[in-house]
Each structure stands twice: as C-alpha cells, then as structure tokens.
C-alpha cells in the first residue's frame, strides 16, 4: 500500500487539535501611535481594536521616533535588502556599526549579527561544540528550544542539570575530566517560568572547572542594567561571562540576534558557523533601526523605569484579586491554567468578548499540565488598562471555577 501523505498530515493535525494545542494565528495590525493597541481581523473579515498583552516588544521601541526615523532614512538611501550574504556583497556599513554598538553594550571585544536569536543560539552552540574536540555541554533543564537544537546538532556529549540547581551542576562538572572542553549553557531570564538564572554562581563554577559560559540574555537586553546590557550588566558580572547571546527582537523592538565575546571567539563563529555563512544578511534598514534603539537605551533609563513600574502595578493588581501567578524579579507574568483546552477557551473569551489579546502557552513550549497565559506588561499599558485587564481576567477565571489563591 502506498503511503498517503495527506492522510498523515491530517491525522497529525487532528491529534494536536484534540489536545487543545493547535495554534491559531491572530491577524493583527499594530499601530505605532496607539501602541499596545492593534486592529484585529477576525475569521469573518470584520475588524476591531484590541489590546495586546503578550507581545515581546517589551519597551515599545519598535515605534520609537528615533527608530522609525533611522529606518525611514535608510530605506530611502539604500533600499530594502542587504543584497547577499555577509561574505557576498551583504555587509553594509550599518551592520559593522551595529556590531560595534553591541560589543560595547556588553563590554566585549566583538559581536556578530544573525538573522534571529534562534539562529544565533543554534549556530553558535552547534558550531562551537562540534568543532572543539571531545566537548561536553552542560545545559539548564529549562533552556530555550534554540539552545537545545544547537546542542543536539553538535552531537557532543551533554548533561542536563536541574533548573538553577548549582549542586547538581557541580556534581555533573565533577564527573567530567577537567581537561576536556566544557560549555555551560544557560539563560538570564527564563521567559516561560519567569525565573532568573544564577549567573554569578554559574560563572564561579565555570572558572573552577575550566568551562566556557554561554549566556542567553534575549529576554533581558535593553530591559536591565544601567545601559540595557541585561542581567549580567545589572549584577556587574558581564566580564565573567564568556559569550553573551542576545536579540534585537524584544527589548530593542526589531528582529535579529547576535553574540558578543572576545575577538577570536567571534571570528571563529563567523568563519565556521553555516547558519551565519550561508544566509542573507539582515536588512540594513533593520540594522539602522537597531543602532538607534541600542544607542537610545544605552543613554536613557526612562523606558526601563516606566516598564518596571507598570509590571509591578500589574502584579499587584493580580495579587489584589487573589489571582495566582508565577512571581519573580523579572517582567514576565505567567498565570498557570494547567489544561490546554481550558487555556485556549479562556484566551478566546478574553479576545472575543473583551478585546484582550493574550495567547495560550502549551506543550511543547511548556510541559503538559502547566499550560498558561503569559502576560507581558509594558510602559504603554496605562493604569486603566491594567485595572481593566485584571478585573476581566478575574471574571473569566471565575467562570471556570479556577483556584485563584495568590502565589
């Protein structure tokens, strides 16, 4: 019997639909002047205004006048695209300037831009671990899928340590010959569980056991530290981290990823990583906007301060209503529902009846049974918006008789 391709695809789609984790994309038109409002196009073709509560444009920098001006000027001067890979006519002056800005941001010798944070993690870890002979990788249990993929593709020996468990990490390090190359891969802000990595302590273990540290700061760059250098800068330990990986797509409001480290390391990745070598460079328009965003946030703490104020207000609004959420020093506010179908229904009600847009976070992003809503308040969520969202969420959760004892 011949293989029925269409039946296979249909069955696999039906499986995730029955589990309640089929992803439906909301068609949105964000409005720069009215951020975080957006126009929503529903399935019938009708439109209405909604408020986005789950975006990653944490500081609203995508609509900052300096960013828009820089991008508009660049597209007029040089057109829309880069014109090739970085090696073949694709290296624009703005790419070079941006890499210098990012290296300076993290007090590193050099930086390298990738097309996304996912590609930066995947390409760097897979290249590093596959090229160094006999490498062992130690990876936090909650690391992002991009890090996991890079580690898998390297085919290096790996050990998974329990999330933020220093004793477990040290026991694994002790089990490996100190002379073997070792990489400890972890994050600063874990976006789904809202926890913060133990950067200083992990760096101390790395030094003790002769390992390289690879820190993913994608949910922290722009948002933390005196100049927006992330949690490592805020803690004053950037110099202890060997490689910092970041993104331009969240705190800086655009798209793209990068790594920062010493010159030899960055040049090594530039020269060996296929995910960098064989892909078209990011648009100079994006690079110009990113330069403006990074430079502004290096000099201005206003956005970070306003952001933290509104996050604190949102968390307090949930506490006042006894709504359970996973609390931590970070800006991400997960409300665990614990069931995929119920999580999706709650999101649909919030959108359809109240014009509040928050997406369900389901398996495989989080383990089954921990499905959640992931709120990301930003500086442009007004006090009135916060009160409205908290009141509405309380009302909808009550419909499902969910336990709301505050964490």
mmCIF file of C-alpha atoms in Angstrom:
data_model
loop_
_atom_site.group_PDB
_atom_site.id
_atom_site.type_symbol
_atom_site.label_atom_id
_atom_site.label_comp_id
_atom_site.label_asym_id
_atom_site.label_seq_id
_atom_site.Cartn_x
_atom_site.Cartn_y
_atom_site.Cartn_z
ATOM 1 C CA UNK A 1 0.000 0.000 0.000
ATOM 2 C CA UNK A 2 1.379 3.412 -0.950
ATOM 3 C CA UNK A 3 1.917 5.998 1.736
ATOM 4 C CA UNK A 4 -0.926 8.527 1.939
ATOM 5 C CA UNK A 5 0.793 11.812 2.638
ATOM 6 C CA UNK A 6 -2.334 13.910 3.043
ATOM 7 C CA UNK A 7 -3.896 11.463 5.493
ATOM 8 C CA UNK A 8 -0.724 11.506 7.555
ATOM 9 C CA UNK A 9 -0.718 15.305 7.753
ATOM 10 C CA UNK A 10 -4.448 15.415 8.552
ATOM 11 C CA UNK A 11 -4.079 12.877 11.371
ATOM 12 C CA UNK A 12 -1.168 14.733 12.943
ATOM 13 C CA UNK A 13 -3.120 18.000 12.819
ATOM 14 C CA UNK A 14 -6.192 16.307 14.274
ATOM 15 C CA UNK A 15 -4.078 14.993 17.166
ATOM 16 C CA UNK A 16 -2.973 18.426 18.293
ATOM 17 C CA UNK A 17 -6.472 19.830 17.772
ATOM 18 C CA UNK A 18 -7.910 17.173 20.104
ATOM 19 C CA UNK A 19 -5.247 18.014 22.684
ATOM 20 C CA UNK A 20 -6.281 21.666 22.547
ATOM 21 C CA UNK A 21 -2.869 22.918 21.463
ATOM 22 C CA UNK A 22 -3.499 23.666 17.798
ATOM 23 C CA UNK A 23 -2.061 27.104 17.139
ATOM 24 C CA UNK A 24 -4.325 29.730 15.596
ATOM 25 C CA UNK A 25 -2.608 32.898 14.440
ATOM 26 C CA UNK A 26 -4.352 36.169 15.183
ATOM 27 C CA UNK A 27 -4.159 38.590 12.268
ATOM 28 C CA UNK A 28 -3.120 41.912 13.751
ATOM 29 C CA UNK A 29 -2.208 45.397 12.527
ATOM 30 C CA UNK A 30 -0.198 47.151 15.204
ATOM 31 C CA UNK A 31 -0.482 50.922 15.287
ATOM 32 C CA UNK A 32 2.672 52.804 16.255
ATOM 33 C CA UNK A 33 0.801 55.842 17.541
ATOM 34 C CA UNK A 34 -1.591 53.751 19.632
ATOM 35 C CA UNK A 35 0.723 51.030 20.998
ATOM 36 C CA UNK A 36 -0.132 48.489 22.525
ATOM 37 C CA UNK A 37 -3.453 48.713 20.686
ATOM 38 C CA UNK A 38 -3.892 46.882 17.402
ATOM 39 C CA UNK A 39 -6.536 46.210 14.776
ATOM 40 C CA UNK A 40 -7.692 42.598 14.867
ATOM 41 C CA UNK A 41 -9.048 40.860 11.760
ATOM 42 C CA UNK A 42 -11.380 38.039 12.808
ATOM 43 C CA UNK A 43 -12.312 34.993 10.731
ATOM 44 C CA UNK A 44 -15.386 36.709 9.307
ATOM 45 C CA UNK A 45 -13.290 39.547 7.929
ATOM 46 C CA UNK A 46 -14.551 42.078 10.463
ATOM 47 C CA UNK A 47 -12.086 44.295 12.313
ATOM 48 C CA UNK A 48 -11.977 45.784 15.791
ATOM 49 C CA UNK A 49 -9.485 47.339 18.167
ATOM 50 C CA UNK A 50 -7.842 45.124 20.763
ATOM 51 C CA UNK A 51 -5.127 45.489 23.413
ATOM 52 C CA UNK A 52 -2.060 43.244 23.109
ATOM 53 C CA UNK A 53 -0.932 41.775 26.459
ATOM 54 C CA UNK A 54 1.507 39.103 25.303
ATOM 55 C CA UNK A 55 3.912 40.883 22.956
ATOM 56 C CA UNK A 56 7.691 40.770 23.129
ATOM 57 C CA UNK A 57 8.150 44.421 22.141
ATOM 58 C CA UNK A 58 8.731 44.950 25.843
ATOM 59 C CA UNK A 59 9.654 48.638 25.770
ATOM 60 C CA UNK A 60 7.727 49.673 22.667
ATOM 61 C CA UNK A 61 10.969 50.552 20.907
ATOM 62 C CA UNK A 62 9.587 49.408 17.542
ATOM 63 C CA UNK A 63 7.550 52.624 17.472
ATOM 64 C CA UNK A 64 10.137 54.985 18.969
ATOM 65 C CA UNK A 65 10.578 58.110 16.796
ATOM 66 C CA UNK A 66 14.371 57.680 16.634
ATOM 67 C CA UNK A 67 13.996 54.110 15.391
ATOM 68 C CA UNK A 68 11.369 54.966 12.795
ATOM 69 C CA UNK A 69 13.398 57.938 11.538
ATOM 70 C CA UNK A 70 16.589 55.883 11.182
ATOM 71 C CA UNK A 71 14.786 53.128 9.283
ATOM 72 C CA UNK A 72 12.943 55.538 7.002
ATOM 73 C CA UNK A 73 16.177 57.300 6.073
ATOM 74 C CA UNK A 74 17.976 54.020 5.458
ATOM 75 C CA UNK A 75 15.306 52.569 3.172
ATOM 76 C CA UNK A 76 15.371 55.750 1.104
ATOM 77 C CA UNK A 77 19.157 55.704 0.874
ATOM 78 C CA UNK A 78 19.869 52.028 0.308
ATOM 79 C CA UNK A 79 16.645 50.208 -0.444
ATOM 80 C CA UNK A 80 15.077 47.339 1.441
ATOM 81 C CA UNK A 81 17.534 44.451 1.447
ATOM 82 C CA UNK A 82 21.161 43.625 2.114
ATOM 83 C CA UNK A 83 21.772 42.128 -1.310
ATOM 84 C CA UNK A 84 23.541 38.970 -0.245
ATOM 85 C CA UNK A 85 25.260 37.020 2.477
ATOM 86 C CA UNK A 86 27.764 38.886 4.622
ATOM 87 C CA UNK A 87 30.571 37.382 2.531
ATOM 88 C CA UNK A 88 28.975 38.116 -0.847
ATOM 89 C CA UNK A 89 28.121 41.822 -1.077
ATOM 90 C CA UNK A 90 25.878 41.711 2.010
ATOM 91 C CA UNK A 91 27.990 43.524 4.603
ATOM 92 C CA UNK A 92 26.637 47.036 4.907
ATOM 93 C CA UNK A 93 28.318 49.783 6.925
ATOM 94 C CA UNK A 94 25.334 49.690 9.303
ATOM 95 C CA UNK A 95 25.993 46.016 10.080
ATOM 96 C CA UNK A 96 29.515 46.916 11.152
ATOM 97 C CA UNK A 97 28.319 49.868 13.231
ATOM 98 C CA UNK A 98 25.654 47.735 14.915
ATOM 99 C CA UNK A 99 28.150 45.023 15.827
ATOM 100 C CA UNK A 100 30.398 47.663 17.396
ATOM 101 C CA UNK A 101 27.459 49.028 19.400
ATOM 102 C CA UNK A 102 26.534 45.539 20.645
ATOM 103 C CA UNK A 103 30.115 44.684 21.604
ATOM 104 C CA UNK A 104 30.292 47.944 23.546
ATOM 105 C CA UNK A 105 26.924 47.254 25.183
ATOM 106 C CA UNK A 106 28.289 44.073 26.737
ATOM 107 C CA UNK A 107 31.869 45.277 27.272
ATOM 108 C CA UNK A 108 33.145 42.639 24.857
ATOM 109 C CA UNK A 109 35.758 42.864 22.120
ATOM 110 C CA UNK A 110 33.451 41.893 19.265
ATOM 111 C CA UNK A 111 29.905 40.960 18.272
ATOM 112 C CA UNK A 112 28.267 39.150 15.352
ATOM 113 C CA UNK A 113 24.728 39.645 14.000
ATOM 114 C CA UNK A 114 22.491 36.736 12.966
ATOM 115 C CA UNK A 115 19.085 36.704 11.294
ATOM 116 C CA UNK A 116 17.381 35.749 14.573
ATOM 117 C CA UNK A 117 18.111 34.870 18.179
ATOM 118 C CA UNK A 118 17.128 31.279 17.385
ATOM 119 C CA UNK A 119 19.746 31.074 14.633
ATOM 120 C CA UNK A 120 22.352 32.728 16.857
ATOM 121 C CA UNK A 121 21.875 30.088 19.572
ATOM 122 C CA UNK A 122 21.571 27.140 17.213
ATOM 123 C CA UNK A 123 24.515 28.098 15.004
ATOM 124 C CA UNK A 124 26.891 29.133 17.773
ATOM 125 C CA UNK A 125 26.355 26.174 20.081
ATOM 126 C CA UNK A 126 26.332 23.581 17.296
ATOM 127 C CA UNK A 127 29.483 25.024 15.732
ATOM 128 C CA UNK A 128 31.374 25.512 18.972
ATOM 129 C CA UNK A 129 30.667 22.071 20.411
ATOM 130 C CA UNK A 130 31.201 20.176 17.166
ATOM 131 C CA UNK A 131 34.482 21.907 16.315
ATOM 132 C CA UNK A 132 36.159 21.613 19.722
ATOM 133 C CA UNK A 133 37.301 18.002 20.155
ATOM 134 C CA UNK A 134 35.745 15.924 22.926
ATOM 135 C CA UNK A 135 33.496 18.757 24.141
ATOM 136 C CA UNK A 136 30.939 18.288 26.915
ATOM 137 C CA UNK A 137 27.920 20.598 27.225
ATOM 138 C CA UNK A 138 26.073 21.287 30.465
ATOM 139 C CA UNK A 139 22.617 22.656 29.753
ATOM 140 C CA UNK A 140 19.970 24.043 32.118
ATOM 141 C CA UNK A 141 16.800 21.946 32.081
ATOM 142 C CA UNK A 142 14.661 24.952 31.048
ATOM 143 C CA UNK A 143 16.843 26.245 28.216
ATOM 144 C CA UNK A 144 15.124 27.525 25.090
ATOM 145 C CA UNK A 145 14.418 25.229 22.135
ATOM 146 C CA UNK A 146 17.038 27.048 20.044
ATOM 147 C CA UNK A 147 19.767 26.151 22.532
ATOM 148 C CA UNK A 148 18.536 22.571 22.758
ATOM 149 C CA UNK A 149 18.585 22.255 18.964
ATOM 150 C CA UNK A 150 22.099 23.648 18.722
ATOM 151 C CA UNK A 151 23.319 21.239 21.386
ATOM 152 C CA UNK A 152 21.680 18.291 19.654
ATOM 153 C CA UNK A 153 23.077 19.221 16.270
ATOM 154 C CA UNK A 154 26.582 19.406 17.699
ATOM 155 C CA UNK A 155 26.361 15.698 18.655
ATOM 156 C CA UNK A 156 28.577 16.491 21.617
ATOM 157 C CA UNK A 157 28.232 14.722 24.932
ATOM 158 C CA UNK A 158 25.695 16.592 27.036
ATOM 159 C CA UNK A 159 24.480 16.697 30.619
ATOM 160 C CA UNK A 160 21.221 18.377 31.648
ATOM 161 C CA UNK A 161 21.257 19.988 35.068
ATOM 162 C CA UNK A 162 18.116 20.725 37.042
ATOM 163 C CA UNK A 163 16.979 24.302 36.615
ATOM 164 C CA UNK A 164 19.167 26.681 38.630
ATOM 165 C CA UNK A 165 20.413 23.738 40.734
ATOM 166 C CA UNK A 166 24.044 24.599 41.454
ATOM 167 C CA UNK A 167 24.736 21.444 43.426
ATOM 168 C CA UNK A 168 23.506 19.283 40.572
ATOM 169 C CA UNK A 169 25.548 21.267 38.057
ATOM 170 C CA UNK A 170 28.696 20.949 40.140
ATOM 171 C CA UNK A 171 28.223 17.213 40.584
ATOM 172 C CA UNK A 172 27.971 16.850 36.800
ATOM 173 C CA UNK A 173 31.054 19.005 36.280
ATOM 174 C CA UNK A 174 32.970 16.875 38.772
ATOM 175 C CA UNK A 175 32.112 13.755 36.784
ATOM 176 C CA UNK A 176 33.987 15.008 33.704
ATOM 177 C CA UNK A 177 37.744 15.219 33.207
ATOM 178 C CA UNK A 178 38.747 18.817 33.948
ATOM 179 C CA UNK A 179 40.981 18.828 30.865
ATOM 180 C CA UNK A 180 38.069 18.268 28.459
ATOM 181 C CA UNK A 181 36.492 21.333 26.773
ATOM 182 C CA UNK A 182 33.265 22.225 28.567
ATOM 183 C CA UNK A 183 30.397 24.635 27.857
ATOM 184 C CA UNK A 184 27.774 25.677 30.395
ATOM 185 C CA UNK A 185 24.703 26.965 28.533
ATOM 186 C CA UNK A 186 22.013 28.832 30.445
ATOM 187 C CA UNK A 187 19.724 31.876 30.373
ATOM 188 C CA UNK A 188 19.311 35.030 32.407
ATOM 189 C CA UNK A 189 15.514 35.431 32.215
ATOM 190 C CA UNK A 190 13.585 32.220 31.542
ATOM 191 C CA UNK A 191 10.574 33.516 29.666
ATOM 192 C CA UNK A 192 8.064 30.764 30.364
ATOM 193 C CA UNK A 193 8.753 30.159 34.054
ATOM 194 C CA UNK A 194 9.676 33.754 34.886
ATOM 195 C CA UNK A 195 12.798 32.724 36.789
ATOM 196 C CA UNK A 196 16.250 34.325 36.688
ATOM 197 C CA UNK A 197 19.446 32.361 36.139
ATOM 198 C CA UNK A 198 22.166 32.266 38.796
ATOM 199 C CA UNK A 199 24.766 33.971 36.639
ATOM 200 C CA UNK A 200 27.418 34.814 39.225
ATOM 201 C CA UNK A 201 27.351 31.366 40.802
ATOM 202 C CA UNK A 202 27.456 29.539 37.470
ATOM 203 C CA UNK A 203 30.372 31.692 36.303
ATOM 204 C CA UNK A 204 32.234 30.777 39.512
ATOM 205 C CA UNK A 205 31.676 27.080 38.830
ATOM 206 C CA UNK A 206 32.814 27.528 35.239
ATOM 207 C CA UNK A 207 36.059 29.093 36.399
ATOM 208 C CA UNK A 208 36.588 26.335 38.962
ATOM 209 C CA UNK A 209 36.087 23.551 36.398
ATOM 210 C CA UNK A 210 37.639 25.253 33.350
ATOM 211 C CA UNK A 211 34.416 25.688 31.362
ATOM 212 C CA UNK A 212 33.134 28.320 28.928
ATOM 213 C CA UNK A 213 29.905 30.105 29.870
ATOM 214 C CA UNK A 214 27.260 30.742 27.200
ATOM 215 C CA UNK A 215 24.525 33.062 28.472
ATOM 216 C CA UNK A 216 21.257 33.705 26.635
ATOM 217 C CA UNK A 217 20.100 37.239 27.543
ATOM 218 C CA UNK A 218 17.346 37.619 24.937
ATOM 219 C CA UNK A 219 14.606 38.478 27.444
ATOM 220 C CA UNK A 220 16.866 40.888 29.339
ATOM 221 C CA UNK A 221 18.851 43.001 26.865
ATOM 222 C CA UNK A 222 17.535 46.532 26.746
ATOM 223 C CA UNK A 223 15.455 45.954 29.879
ATOM 224 C CA UNK A 224 18.025 45.510 32.658
ATOM 225 C CA UNK A 225 21.354 47.075 33.551
ATOM 226 C CA UNK A 226 22.445 50.694 33.583
ATOM 227 C CA UNK A 227 22.781 50.747 29.769
ATOM 228 C CA UNK A 228 20.452 47.872 28.882
ATOM 229 C CA UNK A 229 23.176 45.222 28.826
ATOM 230 C CA UNK A 230 20.957 42.684 30.596
ATOM 231 C CA UNK A 231 21.005 40.895 33.920
ATOM 232 C CA UNK A 232 24.763 40.281 33.716
ATOM 233 C CA UNK A 233 25.355 44.030 33.481
ATOM 234 C CA UNK A 234 22.891 44.702 36.295
ATOM 235 C CA UNK A 235 24.799 42.259 38.515
ATOM 236 C CA UNK A 236 28.158 43.635 37.406
ATOM 237 C CA UNK A 237 29.378 40.282 36.090
ATOM 238 C CA UNK A 238 29.447 40.777 32.312
ATOM 239 C CA UNK A 239 33.222 40.349 32.370
ATOM 240 C CA UNK A 240 32.807 36.886 33.909
ATOM 241 C CA UNK A 241 30.586 35.607 31.067
ATOM 242 C CA UNK A 242 32.471 34.290 28.046
ATOM 243 C CA UNK A 243 29.696 34.509 25.450
ATOM 244 C CA UNK A 244 26.532 36.596 25.648
ATOM 245 C CA UNK A 245 23.758 35.892 23.169
ATOM 246 C CA UNK A 246 21.043 38.465 22.660
ATOM 247 C CA UNK A 247 18.254 39.546 20.373
ATOM 248 C CA UNK A 248 17.156 42.689 18.600
ATOM 249 C CA UNK A 249 13.547 41.460 18.555
ATOM 250 C CA UNK A 250 12.396 42.100 22.119
ATOM 251 C CA UNK A 251 13.731 44.950 24.239
ATOM 252 C CA UNK A 252 15.154 46.649 21.134
ATOM 253 C CA UNK A 253 11.903 46.219 19.194
ATOM 254 C CA UNK A 254 13.099 44.880 15.827
ATOM 255 C CA UNK A 255 14.351 41.490 14.566
ATOM 256 C CA UNK A 256 17.651 39.624 14.547
ATOM 257 C CA UNK A 257 20.039 38.002 17.006
ATOM 258 C CA UNK A 258 23.674 38.324 17.971
ATOM 259 C CA UNK A 259 26.547 37.026 20.045
ATOM 260 C CA UNK A 260 29.224 39.016 21.859
ATOM 261 C CA UNK A 261 32.561 37.763 23.154
ATOM 262 C CA UNK A 262 36.288 38.057 22.622
ATOM 263 C CA UNK A 263 37.608 38.730 19.126
ATOM 264 C CA UNK A 264 38.985 35.257 18.433
ATOM 265 C CA UNK A 265 35.793 33.537 19.511
ATOM 266 C CA UNK A 266 33.541 35.785 17.417
ATOM 267 C CA UNK A 267 35.832 35.444 14.393
ATOM 268 C CA UNK A 268 35.817 31.675 14.852
ATOM 269 C CA UNK A 269 31.998 31.566 14.741
ATOM 270 C CA UNK A 270 31.958 33.991 11.788
ATOM 271 C CA UNK A 271 34.312 31.695 9.904
ATOM 272 C CA UNK A 272 32.797 28.303 10.748
ATOM 273 C CA UNK A 273 29.059 28.662 11.501
ATOM 274 C CA UNK A 274 26.983 27.629 8.487
ATOM 275 C CA UNK A 275 23.916 29.360 9.940
ATOM 276 C CA UNK A 276 25.803 32.633 9.563
ATOM 277 C CA UNK A 277 27.843 31.975 6.425
ATOM 278 C CA UNK A 278 25.070 30.724 4.146
ATOM 279 C CA UNK A 279 22.217 33.119 4.876
ATOM 280 C CA UNK A 280 21.410 36.580 3.566
ATOM 281 C CA UNK A 281 22.346 39.365 5.964
ATOM 282 C CA UNK A 282 19.619 41.229 7.840
ATOM 283 C CA UNK A 283 18.345 44.293 6.045
ATOM 284 C CA UNK A 284 20.418 47.442 6.577
ATOM 285 C CA UNK A 285 17.066 49.077 7.347
ATOM 286 C CA UNK A 286 16.754 46.810 10.390
ATOM 287 C CA UNK A 287 20.383 47.421 11.314
ATOM 288 C CA UNK A 288 19.895 51.186 11.188
ATOM 289 C CA UNK A 289 16.816 50.958 13.409
ATOM 290 C CA UNK A 290 18.650 48.664 15.819
ATOM 291 C CA UNK A 291 21.575 51.078 16.100
ATOM 292 C CA UNK A 292 19.157 53.861 17.012
ATOM 293 C CA UNK A 293 17.387 51.629 19.545
ATOM 294 C CA UNK A 294 20.564 50.347 21.218
ATOM 295 C CA UNK A 295 22.109 53.815 21.392
ATOM 296 C CA UNK A 296 18.960 55.324 22.858
ATOM 297 C CA UNK A 297 18.593 52.663 25.551
ATOM 298 C CA UNK A 298 22.267 52.945 26.475
ATOM 299 C CA UNK A 299 21.656 56.590 27.364
ATOM 300 C CA UNK A 300 18.063 56.508 28.597
ATOM 301 C CA UNK A 301 16.750 54.657 31.647
ATOM 302 C CA UNK A 302 13.271 56.183 31.313
ATOM 303 C CA UNK A 303 11.823 53.268 29.372
ATOM 304 C CA UNK A 304 13.260 50.684 31.773
ATOM 305 C CA UNK A 305 11.975 52.577 34.796
ATOM 306 C CA UNK A 306 8.463 53.002 33.375
ATOM 307 C CA UNK A 307 8.435 49.364 32.339
ATOM 308 C CA UNK A 308 9.261 48.118 35.824
ATOM 309 C CA UNK A 309 6.649 50.431 37.341
ATOM 310 C CA UNK A 310 3.863 49.079 35.143
ATOM 311 C CA UNK A 311 4.959 45.463 35.662
ATOM 312 C CA UNK A 312 4.834 45.993 39.433
ATOM 313 C CA UNK A 313 1.372 47.541 39.161
ATOM 314 C CA UNK A 314 0.111 44.628 37.072
ATOM 315 C CA UNK A 315 1.456 42.056 39.521
ATOM 316 C CA UNK A 316 -0.136 43.927 42.429
ATOM 317 C CA UNK A 317 -3.453 44.079 40.571
ATOM 318 C CA UNK A 318 -3.384 40.286 40.276
ATOM 319 C CA UNK A 319 -2.483 39.898 43.959
ATOM 320 C CA UNK A 320 -5.345 42.190 44.936
ATOM 321 C CA UNK A 321 -7.715 39.792 43.170
ATOM 322 C CA UNK A 322 -6.041 36.628 44.515
ATOM 323 C CA UNK A 323 -5.062 35.525 41.011
ATOM 324 C CA UNK A 324 -2.223 33.005 41.053
ATOM 325 C CA UNK A 325 0.838 33.880 39.005
ATOM 326 C CA UNK A 326 4.483 32.807 38.925
ATOM 327 C CA UNK A 327 6.257 35.704 40.612
ATOM 328 C CA UNK A 328 9.928 36.629 40.313
ATOM 329 C CA UNK A 329 12.048 39.763 39.808
ATOM 330 C CA UNK A 330 11.508 39.554 36.043
ATOM 331 C CA UNK A 331 8.932 41.359 33.905
ATOM 332 C CA UNK A 332 7.095 38.284 32.606
ATOM 333 C CA UNK A 333 3.887 37.287 34.396
ATOM 334 C CA UNK A 334 2.711 33.705 33.735
ATOM 335 C CA UNK A 335 -0.741 32.692 35.005
ATOM 336 C CA UNK A 336 -0.867 28.895 35.059
ATOM 337 C CA UNK A 337 -4.154 27.292 33.952
ATOM 338 C CA UNK A 338 -2.919 23.696 33.782
ATOM 339 C CA UNK A 339 -5.058 22.380 30.940
ATOM 340 C CA UNK A 340 -4.611 23.076 27.233
ATOM 341 C CA UNK A 341 -8.270 23.151 26.178
ATOM 342 C CA UNK A 342 -9.298 25.327 29.109
ATOM 343 C CA UNK A 343 -6.346 27.658 28.493
ATOM 344 C CA UNK A 344 -7.396 28.154 24.863
ATOM 345 C CA UNK A 345 -11.034 28.767 25.844
ATOM 346 C CA UNK A 346 -10.020 31.450 28.343
ATOM 347 C CA UNK A 347 -7.915 33.192 25.710
ATOM 348 C CA UNK A 348 -10.789 33.043 23.219
ATOM 349 C CA UNK A 349 -13.197 34.598 25.725
ATOM 350 C CA UNK A 350 -10.750 37.381 26.604
ATOM 351 C CA UNK A 351 -10.345 38.215 22.918
ATOM 352 C CA UNK A 352 -13.879 37.665 21.615
ATOM 353 C CA UNK A 353 -15.767 39.309 24.474
ATOM 354 C CA UNK A 354 -13.313 41.813 25.948
ATOM 355 C CA UNK A 355 -10.771 42.625 23.199
ATOM 356 C CA UNK A 356 -7.890 41.487 25.414
ATOM 357 C CA UNK A 357 -5.306 39.546 23.443
ATOM 358 C CA UNK A 358 -3.132 37.010 25.251
ATOM 359 C CA UNK A 359 -2.073 33.711 23.719
ATOM 360 C CA UNK A 360 -2.148 30.259 25.373
ATOM 361 C CA UNK A 361 1.274 28.746 26.027
ATOM 362 C CA UNK A 362 1.017 24.988 25.577
ATOM 363 C CA UNK A 363 3.194 21.913 25.094
ATOM 364 C CA UNK A 364 5.889 21.616 23.767
ATOM 365 C CA UNK A 365 6.772 25.167 24.858
ATOM 366 C CA UNK A 366 5.896 24.191 28.436
ATOM 367 C CA UNK A 367 5.286 20.723 29.942
ATOM 368 C CA UNK A 368 1.798 19.234 29.719
ATOM 369 C CA UNK A 369 -0.274 20.137 32.746
ATOM 370 C CA UNK A 370 1.410 23.552 33.114
ATOM 371 C CA UNK A 371 -0.379 25.363 30.276
ATOM 372 C CA UNK A 372 -0.536 29.064 30.970
ATOM 373 C CA UNK A 373 -1.313 32.613 29.942
ATOM 374 C CA UNK A 374 1.841 34.720 29.593
ATOM 375 C CA UNK A 375 1.321 38.410 30.265
ATOM 376 C CA UNK A 376 3.992 40.972 29.385
ATOM 377 C CA UNK A 377 3.001 44.442 30.626
ATOM 378 C CA UNK A 378 4.901 47.296 29.000
ATOM 379 C CA UNK A 379 5.371 51.025 29.689
ATOM 380 C CA UNK A 380 2.415 51.879 27.445
ATOM 381 C CA UNK A 381 -0.120 49.768 29.308
ATOM 382 C CA UNK A 382 -1.850 52.518 31.264
ATOM 383 C CA UNK A 383 -3.078 52.135 34.839
ATOM 384 C CA UNK A 384 -6.630 51.984 33.471
ATOM 385 C CA UNK A 385 -5.658 49.180 31.061
ATOM 386 C CA UNK A 386 -4.061 47.249 33.916
ATOM 387 C CA UNK A 387 -7.151 47.520 36.112
ATOM 388 C CA UNK A 388 -9.416 46.529 33.233
ATOM 389 C CA UNK A 389 -7.278 43.508 32.343
ATOM 390 C CA UNK A 390 -7.071 42.306 35.947
ATOM 391 C CA UNK A 391 -10.822 42.732 36.529
ATOM 392 C CA UNK A 392 -11.650 40.941 33.305
ATOM 393 C CA UNK A 393 -9.236 38.097 33.978
ATOM 394 C CA UNK A 394 -10.714 37.595 37.439
ATOM 395 C CA UNK A 395 -14.217 37.436 35.974
ATOM 396 C CA UNK A 396 -13.267 34.942 33.262
ATOM 397 C CA UNK A 397 -11.308 32.704 35.646
ATOM 398 C CA UNK A 398 -14.357 32.639 37.942
ATOM 399 C CA UNK A 399 -16.405 31.182 35.097
ATOM 400 C CA UNK A 400 -14.097 28.177 35.137
ATOM 401 C CA UNK A 401 -14.029 27.972 38.952
ATOM 402 C CA UNK A 402 -10.241 28.075 38.891
ATOM 403 C CA UNK A 403 -8.289 28.314 42.133
ATOM 404 C CA UNK A 404 -7.044 31.904 42.448
ATOM 405 C CA UNK A 405 -5.093 31.780 45.730
ATOM 406 C CA UNK A 406 -2.199 34.161 45.120
ATOM 407 C CA UNK A 407 1.289 32.645 44.807
#
